[in-house]
PDB file of C-alpha atoms in Angstrom:
ATOM      1  CA  MET A   1      -0.160  -0.241   0.162  1.00  0.00           C
ATOM      2  CA  PRO A   2       1.629   3.384  -1.127  1.00  0.00           C
ATOM      3  CA  ARG A   3       2.388   6.095   1.432  1.00  0.00           C
ATOM      4  CA  ILE A   4       1.416   9.360   0.670  1.00  0.00           C
ATOM      5  CA  ALA A   5       1.674  12.889   2.506  1.00  0.00           C
ATOM      6  CA  LEU A   6      -0.537  15.658   1.907  1.00  0.00           C
ATOM      7  CA  VAL A   7       1.339  18.380   2.782  1.00  0.00           C
ATOM      8  CA  THR A   8      -0.043  21.694   4.566  1.00  0.00           C
ATOM      9  CA  CYS A   9       1.219  24.333   6.921  1.00  0.00           C
ATOM     10  CA  ARG A  10       0.384  25.157  10.488  1.00  0.00           C
ATOM     11  CA  PRO A  11      -2.485  27.060  11.572  1.00  0.00           C
ATOM     12  CA  GLY A  12      -2.212  30.771  12.117  1.00  0.00           C
ATOM     13  CA  PRO A  13      -4.203  33.902  12.100  1.00  0.00           C
ATOM     14  CA  GLU A  14      -3.183  34.960   8.724  1.00  0.00           C
ATOM     15  CA  VAL A  15      -3.400  31.338   7.383  1.00  0.00           C
ATOM     16  CA  SER A  16      -6.880  30.222   5.768  1.00  0.00           C
ATOM     17  CA  VAL A  17      -8.209  26.615   6.975  1.00  0.00           C
ATOM     18  CA  ASP A  18      -8.122  24.135   4.177  1.00  0.00           C
ATOM     19  CA  ARG A  19     -11.515  22.422   4.763  1.00  0.00           C
ATOM     20  CA  ASP A  20     -10.825  20.213   1.616  1.00  0.00           C
ATOM     21  CA  LEU A  21      -7.547  18.508   3.160  1.00  0.00           C
ATOM     22  CA  PRO A  22      -9.464  16.009   5.695  1.00  0.00           C
ATOM     23  CA  VAL A  23     -11.735  15.054   2.712  1.00  0.00           C
ATOM     24  CA  LEU A  24      -8.940  14.709   0.212  1.00  0.00           C
ATOM     25  CA  VAL A  25      -7.154  12.221   3.010  1.00  0.00           C
ATOM     26  CA  ARG A  26     -10.209  10.126   3.344  1.00  0.00           C
ATOM     27  CA  ALA A  27     -10.739   9.651  -0.317  1.00  0.00           C
ATOM     28  CA  VAL A  28      -7.042   8.925  -0.978  1.00  0.00           C
ATOM     29  CA  GLU A  29      -7.392   6.148   1.658  1.00  0.00           C
ATOM     30  CA  GLN A  30     -10.663   4.827  -0.088  1.00  0.00           C
ATOM     31  CA  ALA A  31      -8.721   4.827  -3.121  1.00  0.00           C
ATOM     32  CA  GLY A  32      -6.040   2.528  -1.634  1.00  0.00           C
ATOM     33  CA  ALA A  33      -3.429   4.515  -0.160  1.00  0.00           C
ATOM     34  CA  GLU A  34      -1.875   5.409   3.120  1.00  0.00           C
ATOM     35  CA  ALA A  35      -2.679   9.169   3.314  1.00  0.00           C
ATOM     36  CA  SER A  36      -1.735  11.447   6.082  1.00  0.00           C
ATOM     37  CA  ALA A  37      -1.912  15.393   6.243  1.00  0.00           C
ATOM     38  CA  VAL A  38       1.914  16.430   7.175  1.00  0.00           C
ATOM     39  CA  LEU A  39       3.550  19.871   8.108  1.00  0.00           C
ATOM     40  CA  TRP A  40       5.899  21.116   5.442  1.00  0.00           C
ATOM     41  CA  ASP A  41       8.125  22.297   7.948  1.00  0.00           C
ATOM     42  CA  ASP A  42       8.046  19.715  10.653  1.00  0.00           C
ATOM     43  CA  PRO A  43      11.788  18.602  11.400  1.00  0.00           C
ATOM     44  CA  GLY A  44      10.616  15.090  12.392  1.00  0.00           C
ATOM     45  CA  VAL A  45       9.051  13.916   9.288  1.00  0.00           C
ATOM     46  CA  ASP A  46      10.992  11.324   7.080  1.00  0.00           C
ATOM     47  CA  TRP A  47      10.095  12.669   3.854  1.00  0.00           C
ATOM     48  CA  GLY A  48      11.565   9.328   2.416  1.00  0.00           C
ATOM     49  CA  SER A  49       9.374   6.850   4.128  1.00  0.00           C
ATOM     50  CA  PHE A  50       6.593   8.519   1.678  1.00  0.00           C
ATOM     51  CA  ASP A  51       6.133   7.069  -1.701  1.00  0.00           C
ATOM     52  CA  LEU A  52       4.535  10.384  -2.976  1.00  0.00           C
ATOM     53  CA  ALA A  53       4.413  13.973  -1.495  1.00  0.00           C
ATOM     54  CA  VAL A  54       1.599  16.106  -2.803  1.00  0.00           C
ATOM     55  CA  ILE A  55       1.786  19.653  -1.975  1.00  0.00           C
ATOM     56  CA  ARG A  56      -1.795  20.815  -1.077  1.00  0.00           C
ATOM     57  CA  SER A  57      -2.253  23.858   1.133  1.00  0.00           C
ATOM     58  CA  THR A  58       1.101  25.168   2.308  1.00  0.00           C
ATOM     59  CA  TRP A  59      -0.228  28.644   2.350  1.00  0.00           C
ATOM     60  CA  ASP A  60       2.461  30.418   4.846  1.00  0.00           C
ATOM     61  CA  TYR A  61       4.957  29.763   1.656  1.00  0.00           C
ATOM     62  CA  SER A  62       4.940  33.438   0.376  1.00  0.00           C
ATOM     63  CA  TRP A  63       6.076  34.636   3.725  1.00  0.00           C
ATOM     64  CA  ARG A  64       9.195  31.954   3.796  1.00  0.00           C
ATOM     65  CA  ALA A  65       9.886  31.727  -0.004  1.00  0.00           C
ATOM     66  CA  ASP A  66      13.499  30.667   0.309  1.00  0.00           C
ATOM     67  CA  GLU A  67      13.105  28.269   2.974  1.00  0.00           C
ATOM     68  CA  PHE A  68      10.091  26.567   1.216  1.00  0.00           C
ATOM     69  CA  THR A  69      11.534  26.301  -1.933  1.00  0.00           C
ATOM     70  CA  ALA A  70      14.785  24.775  -0.093  1.00  0.00           C
ATOM     71  CA  TRP A  71      12.396  22.000   1.429  1.00  0.00           C
ATOM     72  CA  ALA A  72      10.931  21.550  -1.723  1.00  0.00           C
ATOM     73  CA  GLU A  73      14.474  20.614  -3.159  1.00  0.00           C
ATOM     74  CA  LYS A  74      15.185  18.362  -0.296  1.00  0.00           C
ATOM     75  CA  CYS A  75      12.177  16.567  -0.373  1.00  0.00           C
ATOM     76  CA  GLY A  76      12.504  15.786  -3.712  1.00  0.00           C
ATOM     77  CA  GLU A  77      15.688  14.079  -3.450  1.00  0.00           C
ATOM     78  CA  LEU A  78      14.266  12.047  -0.835  1.00  0.00           C
ATOM     79  CA  THR A  79      10.482  11.099  -2.227  1.00  0.00           C
ATOM     80  CA  ARG A  80       8.448  12.147  -5.822  1.00  0.00           C
ATOM     81  CA  LEU A  81       7.198  15.517  -5.132  1.00  0.00           C
ATOM     82  CA  ALA A  82       4.385  16.623  -6.865  1.00  0.00           C
ATOM     83  CA  ASN A  83       4.613  19.350  -8.064  1.00  0.00           C
ATOM     84  CA  PRO A  84       8.381  18.841  -9.086  1.00  0.00           C
ATOM     85  CA  ALA A  85      11.004  21.241  -7.133  1.00  0.00           C
ATOM     86  CA  ASP A  86      12.041  23.009 -10.251  1.00  0.00           C
ATOM     87  CA  VAL A  87       8.371  23.681 -11.045  1.00  0.00           C
ATOM     88  CA  ILE A  88       8.240  24.995  -7.509  1.00  0.00           C
ATOM     89  CA  ARG A  89      11.155  27.450  -7.608  1.00  0.00           C
ATOM     90  CA  TRP A  90       9.976  28.726 -10.779  1.00  0.00           C
ATOM     91  CA  ASN A  91       6.362  29.457  -9.994  1.00  0.00           C
ATOM     92  CA  THR A  92       7.058  30.823  -6.281  1.00  0.00           C
ATOM     93  CA  ASP A  93       8.189  34.166  -8.137  1.00  0.00           C
ATOM     94  CA  LYS A  94       5.777  35.694 -10.291  1.00  0.00           C
ATOM     95  CA  ARG A  95       8.186  37.142 -12.729  1.00  0.00           C
ATOM     96  CA  TYR A  96       7.357  34.109 -14.292  1.00  0.00           C
ATOM     97  CA  LEU A  97       4.643  35.805 -15.889  1.00  0.00           C
ATOM     98  CA  GLY A  98       7.291  37.369 -18.253  1.00  0.00           C
ATOM     99  CA  ASP A  99       8.637  33.850 -19.247  1.00  0.00           C
ATOM    100  CA  LEU A 100       4.753  33.285 -20.358  1.00  0.00           C
ATOM    101  CA  ALA A 101       4.483  36.610 -22.343  1.00  0.00           C
ATOM    102  CA  ALA A 102       7.971  35.724 -23.760  1.00  0.00           C
ATOM    103  CA  ALA A 103       6.433  32.251 -24.914  1.00  0.00           C
ATOM    104  CA  GLY A 104       3.102  34.241 -26.703  1.00  0.00           C
ATOM    105  CA  VAL A 105       0.962  33.299 -23.989  1.00  0.00           C
ATOM    106  CA  PRO A 106      -1.693  36.441 -23.171  1.00  0.00           C
ATOM    107  CA  VAL A 107      -0.948  37.635 -19.927  1.00  0.00           C
ATOM    108  CA  VAL A 108      -1.938  40.726 -17.769  1.00  0.00           C
ATOM    109  CA  PRO A 109       0.674  43.382 -18.518  1.00  0.00           C
ATOM    110  CA  THR A 110       3.096  43.434 -15.684  1.00  0.00           C
ATOM    111  CA  ARG A 111       6.180  45.645 -14.821  1.00  0.00           C
ATOM    112  CA  TYR A 112       8.697  44.903 -12.047  1.00  0.00           C
ATOM    113  CA  ILE A 113       9.862  47.381  -9.149  1.00  0.00           C
ATOM    114  CA  ALA A 114      12.697  45.688  -7.147  1.00  0.00           C
ATOM    115  CA  PRO A 115      13.864  47.237  -4.138  1.00  0.00           C
ATOM    116  CA  GLY A 116      16.229  50.060  -4.766  1.00  0.00           C
ATOM    117  CA  GLU A 117      14.616  50.919  -7.888  1.00  0.00           C
ATOM    118  CA  PRO A 118      12.726  54.376  -8.603  1.00  0.00           C
ATOM    119  CA  ALA A 119       8.998  54.088  -7.804  1.00  0.00           C
ATOM    120  CA  ASP A 120       7.888  54.250 -11.605  1.00  0.00           C
ATOM    121  CA  LEU A 121       4.051  54.176 -11.183  1.00  0.00           C
ATOM    122  CA  PRO A 122       1.471  54.963 -13.723  1.00  0.00           C
ATOM    123  CA  ASP A 123      -0.367  58.230 -13.797  1.00  0.00           C
ATOM    124  CA  ASP A 124      -3.114  57.719 -16.401  1.00  0.00           C
ATOM    125  CA  HIS A 125      -5.002  54.726 -15.434  1.00  0.00           C
ATOM    126  CA  GLU A 126      -5.696  52.227 -12.264  1.00  0.00           C
ATOM    127  CA  TYR A 127      -3.169  49.714 -11.208  1.00  0.00           C
ATOM    128  CA  VAL A 128      -2.618  46.984  -8.932  1.00  0.00           C
ATOM    129  CA  VAL A 129       0.597  46.537  -6.696  1.00  0.00           C
ATOM    130  CA  LYS A 130       1.374  43.140  -5.222  1.00  0.00           C
ATOM    131  CA  PRO A 131       4.755  41.089  -4.508  1.00  0.00           C
ATOM    132  CA  THR A 132       6.092  38.686  -6.883  1.00  0.00           C
ATOM    133  CA  SER A 133       5.794  36.292  -3.941  1.00  0.00           C
ATOM    134  CA  GLY A 134       2.683  36.353  -2.317  1.00  0.00           C
ATOM    135  CA  ALA A 135      -0.801  34.297  -2.006  1.00  0.00           C
ATOM    136  CA  GLY A 136      -4.439  35.462  -0.968  1.00  0.00           C
ATOM    137  CA  ALA A 137      -4.213  38.924  -2.147  1.00  0.00           C
ATOM    138  CA  ARG A 138      -1.468  39.788   0.976  1.00  0.00           C
ATOM    139  CA  PHE A 139       0.199  42.879   0.211  1.00  0.00           C
ATOM    140  CA  ALA A 140      -2.046  43.621  -2.750  1.00  0.00           C
ATOM    141  CA  ALA A 141      -3.872  47.132  -3.315  1.00  0.00           C
ATOM    142  CA  ARG A 142      -5.505  48.979  -6.247  1.00  0.00           C
ATOM    143  CA  TYR A 143      -4.954  52.358  -6.947  1.00  0.00           C
ATOM    144  CA  THR A 144      -5.946  55.457  -8.927  1.00  0.00           C
ATOM    145  CA  PRO A 145      -3.113  58.177 -10.193  1.00  0.00           C
ATOM    146  CA  ASP A 146      -3.897  60.620  -7.474  1.00  0.00           C
ATOM    147  CA  GLU A 147      -3.242  57.760  -4.604  1.00  0.00           C
ATOM    148  CA  HIS A 148       0.270  57.935  -5.723  1.00  0.00           C
ATOM    149  CA  ALA A 149       1.637  58.382  -2.132  1.00  0.00           C
ATOM    150  CA  THR A 150       0.004  55.851  -0.702  1.00  0.00           C
ATOM    151  CA  ALA A 151       1.239  53.333  -3.205  1.00  0.00           C
ATOM    152  CA  VAL A 152       4.812  54.893  -2.856  1.00  0.00           C
ATOM    153  CA  ARG A 153       4.450  53.991   1.024  1.00  0.00           C
ATOM    154  CA  GLN A 154       3.547  50.375  -0.061  1.00  0.00           C
ATOM    155  CA  LEU A 155       6.134  50.107  -2.102  1.00  0.00           C
ATOM    156  CA  GLU A 156       8.705  51.223   0.808  1.00  0.00           C
ATOM    157  CA  ARG A 157       7.343  48.767   2.988  1.00  0.00           C
ATOM    158  CA  MET A 158       7.668  45.756   0.540  1.00  0.00           C
ATOM    159  CA  HIS A 159      10.932  46.851  -0.417  1.00  0.00           C
ATOM    160  CA  ALA A 160      11.805  47.335   3.444  1.00  0.00           C
ATOM    161  CA  GLU A 161      10.839  43.590   3.869  1.00  0.00           C
ATOM    162  CA  GLY A 162      12.501  42.523   0.652  1.00  0.00           C
ATOM    163  CA  PHE A 163       9.686  42.008  -1.744  1.00  0.00           C
ATOM    164  CA  THR A 164       9.658  43.116  -5.127  1.00  0.00           C
ATOM    165  CA  ALA A 165       6.463  44.331  -6.409  1.00  0.00           C
ATOM    166  CA  MET A 166       4.843  43.984  -9.512  1.00  0.00           C
ATOM    167  CA  VAL A 167       2.535  46.584 -11.032  1.00  0.00           C
ATOM    168  CA  GLN A 168      -0.373  45.666 -13.283  1.00  0.00           C
ATOM    169  CA  PRO A 169      -3.172  47.809 -14.944  1.00  0.00           C
ATOM    170  CA  TYR A 170      -6.624  47.228 -13.173  1.00  0.00           C
ATOM    171  CA  VAL A 171      -8.589  45.146 -15.586  1.00  0.00           C
ATOM    172  CA  ARG A 172     -11.708  46.255 -15.491  1.00  0.00           C
ATOM    173  CA  GLY A 173     -12.948  42.751 -16.787  1.00  0.00           C
ATOM    174  CA  ILE A 174     -12.923  41.552 -13.455  1.00  0.00           C
ATOM    175  CA  ASP A 175     -15.906  43.896 -12.762  1.00  0.00           C
ATOM    176  CA  VAL A 176     -18.074  42.312 -15.661  1.00  0.00           C
ATOM    177  CA  SER A 177     -16.925  39.000 -15.969  1.00  0.00           C
ATOM    178  CA  GLY A 178     -15.049  37.860 -12.802  1.00  0.00           C
ATOM    179  CA  GLU A 179     -11.523  36.017 -12.485  1.00  0.00           C
ATOM    180  CA  ARG A 180     -12.184  32.322 -13.804  1.00  0.00           C
ATOM    181  CA  ALA A 181     -10.001  29.486 -12.278  1.00  0.00           C
ATOM    182  CA  LEU A 182      -9.502  26.453 -14.696  1.00  0.00           C
ATOM    183  CA  GLN A 183      -8.187  23.523 -12.502  1.00  0.00           C
ATOM    184  CA  PHE A 184      -6.263  20.668 -14.182  1.00  0.00           C
ATOM    185  CA  PHE A 185      -5.315  17.381 -12.392  1.00  0.00           C
ATOM    186  CA  GLY A 186      -3.598  14.268 -13.700  1.00  0.00           C
ATOM    187  CA  GLY A 187      -3.273  15.815 -16.850  1.00  0.00           C
ATOM    188  CA  ARG A 188      -6.812  17.188 -17.927  1.00  0.00           C
ATOM    189  CA  LEU A 189      -9.181  19.797 -16.662  1.00  0.00           C
ATOM    190  CA  LEU A 190     -10.747  18.933 -13.748  1.00  0.00           C
ATOM    191  CA  HIS A 191     -13.092  21.629 -13.371  1.00  0.00           C
ATOM    192  CA  ALA A 192     -13.426  25.495 -13.448  1.00  0.00           C
ATOM    193  CA  SER A 193     -14.956  28.144 -11.056  1.00  0.00           C
ATOM    194  CA  ARG A 194     -15.514  31.941 -11.133  1.00  0.00           C
ATOM    195  CA  LYS A 195     -15.014  34.827  -8.427  1.00  0.00           C
ATOM    196  CA  GLY A 196     -15.733  38.202  -8.288  1.00  0.00           C
ATOM    197  CA  ALA A 197     -13.211  40.859  -7.579  1.00  0.00           C
ATOM    198  CA  VAL A 198     -10.964  40.367  -4.752  1.00  0.00           C
ATOM    199  CA  LEU A 199      -9.708  44.327  -4.573  1.00  0.00           C
ATOM    200  CA  ALA A 200     -11.997  46.907  -3.461  1.00  0.00           C
ATOM    201  CA  PRO A 201     -11.155  50.408  -3.962  1.00  0.00           C
ATOM    202  CA  GLY A 202      -9.512  52.064  -0.867  1.00  0.00           C
ATOM    203  CA  THR A 203      -8.787  48.897   0.701  1.00  0.00           C
ATOM    204  CA  PRO A 204      -5.401  49.073   2.574  1.00  0.00           C
ATOM    205  CA  TYR A 205      -2.627  46.344   0.965  1.00  0.00           C
ATOM    206  CA  ASP A 206      -2.009  45.319   4.877  1.00  0.00           C
ATOM    207  CA  GLU A 207      -5.593  44.708   5.342  1.00  0.00           C
ATOM    208  CA  ARG A 208      -6.795  40.606   5.012  1.00  0.00           C
ATOM    209  CA  LYS A 209      -8.814  40.086   1.674  1.00  0.00           C
ATOM    210  CA  VAL A 210     -11.430  37.500   1.007  1.00  0.00           C
ATOM    211  CA  ALA A 211      -9.440  35.649  -1.659  1.00  0.00           C
ATOM    212  CA  HIS A 212     -12.549  34.346  -3.530  1.00  0.00           C
ATOM    213  CA  PRO A 213     -15.589  35.906  -3.300  1.00  0.00           C
ATOM    214  CA  GLY A 214     -18.504  35.269  -5.116  1.00  0.00           C
ATOM    215  CA  LEU A 215     -17.279  31.711  -5.817  1.00  0.00           C
ATOM    216  CA  GLU A 216     -19.522  29.588  -7.966  1.00  0.00           C
ATOM    217  CA  PRO A 217     -18.998  26.958 -10.782  1.00  0.00           C
ATOM    218  CA  TRP A 218     -18.096  27.827 -14.023  1.00  0.00           C
ATOM    219  CA  THR A 219     -17.832  26.401 -17.639  1.00  0.00           C
ATOM    220  CA  PRO A 220     -14.744  27.201 -19.389  1.00  0.00           C
ATOM    221  CA  THR A 221     -15.352  28.708 -22.998  1.00  0.00           C
ATOM    222  CA  PRO A 222     -13.046  27.315 -25.830  1.00  0.00           C
ATOM    223  CA  ALA A 223     -11.020  30.335 -25.892  1.00  0.00           C
ATOM    224  CA  GLU A 224     -10.443  29.753 -22.082  1.00  0.00           C
ATOM    225  CA  LEU A 225      -9.413  26.120 -22.444  1.00  0.00           C
ATOM    226  CA  SER A 226      -6.816  26.826 -25.104  1.00  0.00           C
ATOM    227  CA  THR A 227      -5.510  29.833 -22.977  1.00  0.00           C
ATOM    228  CA  ALA A 228      -5.349  27.826 -19.941  1.00  0.00           C
ATOM    229  CA  GLU A 229      -3.524  24.583 -21.725  1.00  0.00           C
ATOM    230  CA  ARG A 230      -1.066  27.393 -23.378  1.00  0.00           C
ATOM    231  CA  ALA A 231      -0.071  28.585 -20.416  1.00  0.00           C
ATOM    232  CA  LEU A 232       0.240  25.077 -19.175  1.00  0.00           C
ATOM    233  CA  ALA A 233       2.255  23.938 -22.178  1.00  0.00           C
ATOM    234  CA  ALA A 234       4.823  27.138 -21.647  1.00  0.00           C
ATOM    235  CA  VAL A 235       6.254  25.877 -18.301  1.00  0.00           C
ATOM    236  CA  PRO A 236       9.935  25.855 -18.686  1.00  0.00           C
ATOM    237  CA  ASP A 237      11.312  22.071 -19.715  1.00  0.00           C
ATOM    238  CA  SER A 238       8.090  20.551 -20.152  1.00  0.00           C
ATOM    239  CA  PRO A 239       7.848  19.007 -16.580  1.00  0.00           C
ATOM    240  CA  GLU A 240       5.014  16.341 -15.937  1.00  0.00           C
ATOM    241  CA  LEU A 241       2.547  18.222 -13.577  1.00  0.00           C
ATOM    242  CA  LEU A 242       0.076  16.635 -11.283  1.00  0.00           C
ATOM    243  CA  TYR A 243      -1.927  19.362 -11.003  1.00  0.00           C
ATOM    244  CA  GLY A 244      -2.396  23.379 -11.942  1.00  0.00           C
ATOM    245  CA  ARG A 245      -4.789  25.900 -11.820  1.00  0.00           C
ATOM    246  CA  VAL A 246      -4.806  28.901 -14.293  1.00  0.00           C
ATOM    247  CA  ASP A 247      -6.110  32.166 -13.285  1.00  0.00           C
ATOM    248  CA  LEU A 248      -8.006  34.055 -16.160  1.00  0.00           C
ATOM    249  CA  VAL A 249      -9.505  37.422 -16.697  1.00  0.00           C
ATOM    250  CA  ASP A 250     -10.558  39.516 -19.616  1.00  0.00           C
ATOM    251  CA  GLY A 251      -8.505  42.213 -21.358  1.00  0.00           C
ATOM    252  CA  GLU A 252      -9.469  45.110 -22.988  1.00  0.00           C
ATOM    253  CA  ASP A 253     -10.054  43.464 -26.142  1.00  0.00           C
ATOM    254  CA  GLY A 254     -12.632  40.818 -24.193  1.00  0.00           C
ATOM    255  CA  ARG A 255     -10.150  37.648 -24.608  1.00  0.00           C
ATOM    256  CA  PRO A 256      -8.953  35.672 -21.713  1.00  0.00           C
ATOM    257  CA  ARG A 257      -5.628  36.649 -20.248  1.00  0.00           C
ATOM    258  CA  VAL A 258      -3.483  35.004 -17.382  1.00  0.00           C
ATOM    259  CA  MET A 259      -4.011  36.194 -14.196  1.00  0.00           C
ATOM    260  CA  GLU A 260      -1.797  33.936 -12.294  1.00  0.00           C
ATOM    261  CA  LEU A 261      -0.791  30.265 -12.808  1.00  0.00           C
ATOM    262  CA  GLU A 262      -0.738  28.576  -9.693  1.00  0.00           C
ATOM    263  CA  LEU A 263       1.715  25.744  -9.472  1.00  0.00           C
ATOM    264  CA  VAL A 264       2.527  25.513  -6.030  1.00  0.00           C
ATOM    265  CA  GLU A 265      -0.600  25.290  -3.837  1.00  0.00           C
ATOM    266  CA  PRO A 266      -3.734  26.212  -5.397  1.00  0.00           C
ATOM    267  CA  ASN A 267      -6.907  25.561  -3.775  1.00  0.00           C
ATOM    268  CA  LEU A 268      -8.694  23.118  -5.269  1.00  0.00           C
ATOM    269  CA  PHE A 269     -12.229  24.448  -4.357  1.00  0.00           C
ATOM    270  CA  LEU A 270     -13.589  20.739  -3.984  1.00  0.00           C
ATOM    271  CA  SER A 271     -16.225  21.881  -1.552  1.00  0.00           C
ATOM    272  CA  LEU A 272     -17.838  23.678  -4.689  1.00  0.00           C
ATOM    273  CA  HIS A 273     -17.172  20.394  -6.702  1.00  0.00           C
ATOM    274  CA  THR A 274     -17.397  17.801  -4.929  1.00  0.00           C
ATOM    275  CA  GLY A 275     -17.812  15.128  -7.623  1.00  0.00           C
ATOM    276  CA  SER A 276     -14.235  15.848  -8.639  1.00  0.00           C
ATOM    277  CA  VAL A 277     -12.669  14.371  -5.034  1.00  0.00           C
ATOM    278  CA  PRO A 278     -12.852  10.788  -6.647  1.00  0.00           C
ATOM    279  CA  ARG A 279     -11.047  11.749  -9.851  1.00  0.00           C
ATOM    280  CA  VAL A 280      -8.285  13.593  -7.118  1.00  0.00           C
ATOM    281  CA  ALA A 281      -7.742  10.844  -5.756  1.00  0.00           C
ATOM    282  CA  GLU A 282      -7.311   8.319  -8.503  1.00  0.00           C
ATOM    283  CA  ALA A 283      -4.811  10.687  -9.819  1.00  0.00           C
ATOM    284  CA  VAL A 284      -3.040  10.925  -6.405  1.00  0.00           C
ATOM    285  CA  LEU A 285      -2.777   7.028  -6.427  1.00  0.00           C
ATOM    286  CA  ALA A 286      -1.475   6.841 -10.144  1.00  0.00           C
ATOM    287  CA  ALA A 287       1.152   9.124  -9.389  1.00  0.00           C
ATOM    288  CA  ALA A 288       2.361   7.315  -6.088  1.00  0.00           C
ATOM    289  CA  THR A 289       2.192   3.930  -7.945  1.00  0.00           C
ATOM    290  CA  GLY A 290       3.017   4.833 -11.457  1.00  0.00           C
TER     291      GLY A 290
END
């Protein structure tokens, strides 16, 4: 019987509870494996005793990105890690959007401001500032040009903590058609969801946000599916991915653009898509025994 670790993090005031985790542990066990939820930073864990470690809800990784990627590399040397450590390292830094754009994938236009660089912010349109390493809209805020001073203070705070900032135009399509999340598992589309806008005007960057407002099931359009598949195909070195979530919004031309490509610890939204639970469990078991 294969031993499978479903990797999570310690609870905390800024960490959401993974309500899907106990459901998935039971489902994997029912599929024919020994499954357990394991903390990624628990020094007592023998990762080599598992046939497979699946990163599920390590939702504190963005505060400890270097430590987390070092753990992923060590874990990947001891057992099979999904997704692989080189994918984790690439995907924990949202400068990967530049790689996707270079590969011809339509993405939300993005600029980067590293510590020590001047605060070159837009003066003619609404925009979003957020860190290149982040989750759950942490340290993200939406600004108009007349809020320049506030945005600069956010940059100074982020730079002081070592974060590189990314600056994107506020995509107004979110207010009309929302953000669509296409979830792939075991190499094929699992399900899709849609949520509303996360960043309300005037919300402070350091205020906790509702990460998935108004979440509902969604049937992706052919254009959305094509864009998502192009994004996954553009991951460097064509690795074998157990899972991936592609978050899409509509650009000014009405066509889908990639907002984020989540290959580290995407929320699967299984409580919304309960019929997907057996398919996820079967894919996890296949990855452990294949």
